[in-house]
Every structure is written in C-alpha cells, then in structure tokens.
XYZ file of C-alpha atoms in Angstrom:
145
model
C -26.063 -3.902 26.738
C -22.644 -3.680 24.988
C -22.351 -2.880 21.450
C -18.982 -3.305 19.519
C -17.830 -0.832 16.872
C -14.420 -0.958 15.143
C -13.912 2.963 15.293
C -13.468 5.589 17.971
C -15.802 8.648 17.804
C -14.461 10.124 21.332
C -11.061 11.903 20.679
C -10.212 9.598 17.850
C -6.751 9.261 15.949
C -7.147 9.829 12.328
C -6.674 5.892 11.953
C -9.428 4.918 14.276
C -12.014 7.828 13.060
C -13.399 5.609 10.475
C -14.972 2.571 10.417
C -12.952 -0.482 8.724
C -15.571 -0.601 5.958
C -15.068 3.176 5.006
C -11.546 3.614 5.071
C -9.124 5.689 3.128
C -5.733 4.084 2.051
C -2.842 5.220 -0.355
C -1.192 3.031 -2.540
C 2.072 3.913 -3.695
C 2.743 2.446 -7.092
C 6.445 1.923 -7.879
C 7.386 1.994 -11.463
C 11.204 2.272 -10.800
C 13.040 2.143 -7.585
C 16.177 3.417 -8.921
C 14.915 6.347 -10.470
C 12.130 6.958 -7.738
C 9.174 6.922 -10.305
C 5.999 6.556 -7.749
C 2.615 7.822 -8.324
C -0.202 7.337 -5.562
C -3.651 5.821 -5.804
C -5.888 6.953 -3.125
C -9.020 4.651 -2.220
C -11.659 6.486 -0.505
C -14.346 4.480 0.933
C -12.222 1.483 0.716
C -13.562 -1.675 2.847
C -10.765 -3.087 4.807
C -12.829 -5.434 6.886
C -14.075 -7.647 3.659
C -11.467 -6.997 0.889
C -8.655 -9.022 0.596
C -4.826 -8.529 -0.539
C -5.999 -9.964 -4.102
C -9.022 -7.615 -4.354
C -6.839 -4.687 -3.787
C -4.208 -5.624 -6.214
C -6.897 -6.168 -8.694
C -8.418 -2.521 -7.807
C -4.937 -1.137 -8.262
C -4.466 -2.965 -11.580
C -7.861 -1.526 -12.759
C -7.071 2.054 -11.638
C -3.331 1.914 -13.490
C -5.267 0.316 -16.691
C -8.030 2.963 -16.981
C -6.509 6.230 -15.729
C -4.891 8.406 -18.444
C -2.361 9.590 -15.576
C -1.035 6.216 -15.036
C -0.151 5.254 -18.772
C 3.735 5.409 -18.474
C 3.060 2.905 -15.225
C 1.542 0.281 -17.468
C 4.510 -1.595 -18.796
C 5.509 -3.012 -15.518
C 3.847 -6.337 -14.240
C 2.740 -5.214 -10.494
C 2.480 -8.465 -8.398
C 3.583 -7.400 -4.669
C 1.911 -5.164 -1.846
C 3.724 -4.187 1.248
C 2.687 -1.855 3.826
C 4.831 1.291 3.538
C 3.927 3.035 6.675
C 0.976 2.768 9.299
C -0.850 5.953 10.200
C 0.996 7.941 13.180
C 3.865 5.797 12.824
C 7.303 6.535 12.034
C 8.255 6.749 8.449
C 11.358 5.000 6.624
C 14.257 7.554 5.389
C 13.714 5.912 2.049
C 11.255 7.749 -0.101
C 10.323 5.009 -2.342
C 9.953 1.753 -0.334
C 10.218 0.492 3.267
C 13.164 -2.073 3.585
C 12.166 -2.990 7.155
C 9.340 -5.850 7.672
C 9.476 -7.817 4.370
C 8.229 -11.031 6.281
C 5.144 -9.245 8.185
C 4.355 -6.345 6.082
C 3.926 -7.861 2.674
C 0.602 -9.043 1.842
C -0.168 -12.348 0.520
C -2.200 -12.140 -2.618
C -3.200 -15.867 -2.537
C -4.532 -15.819 0.718
C -8.351 -14.985 2.031
C -6.821 -12.958 4.855
C -8.699 -9.542 5.034
C -6.655 -6.324 4.953
C -7.404 -5.345 8.445
C -5.918 -8.694 9.634
C -2.620 -7.448 8.186
C -2.922 -4.478 10.702
C -4.151 -2.430 7.803
C -6.140 0.703 9.030
C -7.481 4.233 7.903
C -4.672 6.179 6.473
C -2.426 3.326 6.311
C 0.126 3.515 3.033
C 1.004 0.700 0.895
C 3.527 0.374 -2.116
C 2.831 -1.703 -4.976
C 5.756 -3.018 -7.140
C 7.139 -5.664 -9.143
C 8.833 -8.009 -6.757
C 11.866 -9.084 -8.872
C 12.646 -5.379 -9.359
C 12.602 -4.828 -5.222
C 14.975 -7.840 -4.532
C 17.287 -6.336 -7.136
C 17.093 -2.806 -5.833
C 17.308 -4.213 -2.134
C 20.741 -5.925 -2.942
C 22.275 -2.775 -4.654
C 20.086 0.373 -3.291
C 21.461 2.706 -5.890
C 19.474 5.780 -7.261
C 20.104 6.984 -10.712
C 18.662 10.312 -10.885
C-alpha cells in the first residue's frame, strides 16, 4: 500500500521539509522601488495547497492595515504578487524586485489557481507591489537614495 505525502522527512531540503498546508512564506511589501522601501511579512503555517493568489493578496492587505509597523505602507494600492525567489534558488542582483519571469512568476489574483500550482513551496519569497509603479521602475530602474 502506497501513501502519497507532499513533504520529505528523510534528508529534506527546507523547501520540502514541511507539508504544503503548513508552509512558511515571506512577502516583500514594496512601497517604493526607487527608494527601496521594502518591509517583509512572514506567514507561518500558511496553506499553499488550498489558498489562491487572491487569498494571499487579501491576507497581505489585512496585515498591512492592522499592524502598526506597516502604517507608512498603507497609502499604496497593492495589486500584484510576483515570486521573488524560490528556496535554494539563485537570487537576483536587484535588492527590491526580480525583473525576470514577468510572465510565469506573476500571480493571477483573479484565478482559482492554488499557490502551489505556481511552484510556490515552503520558504518561497514573493513581492507585493503596485503594478503601475513596477512598470515605470522597470522602464527606468533608477535608484534615488
């Protein structure tokens, strides 16, 4: 009799050491690209198997609106989630956003697609930002600090 599990308990990588229903993910909230204003939200025990991108966006907005440390971040209309890096993957040289993979790493918040279906697993980092600001910054990636 074979049982299927979604995590590895023998010599696991940190990305596969936890089940999809009990993952840790980090969301990098980007207020300003040129000024590199970024603050992290770390979700513990997050359910990647059943939650969608819309659920994650709502959870991020709730955290931003309820936590005092995010008060300066509340004046931005966050509308886009994009994978910044996968656990054990190479990181980008840009400290604010990953310019690569716009097509396949940007999450569709209007879809019923589950987070794990985007390749998101334990210890994945995502970025939350306003799409219009990202497009402007990508066209002219000038840092102002």
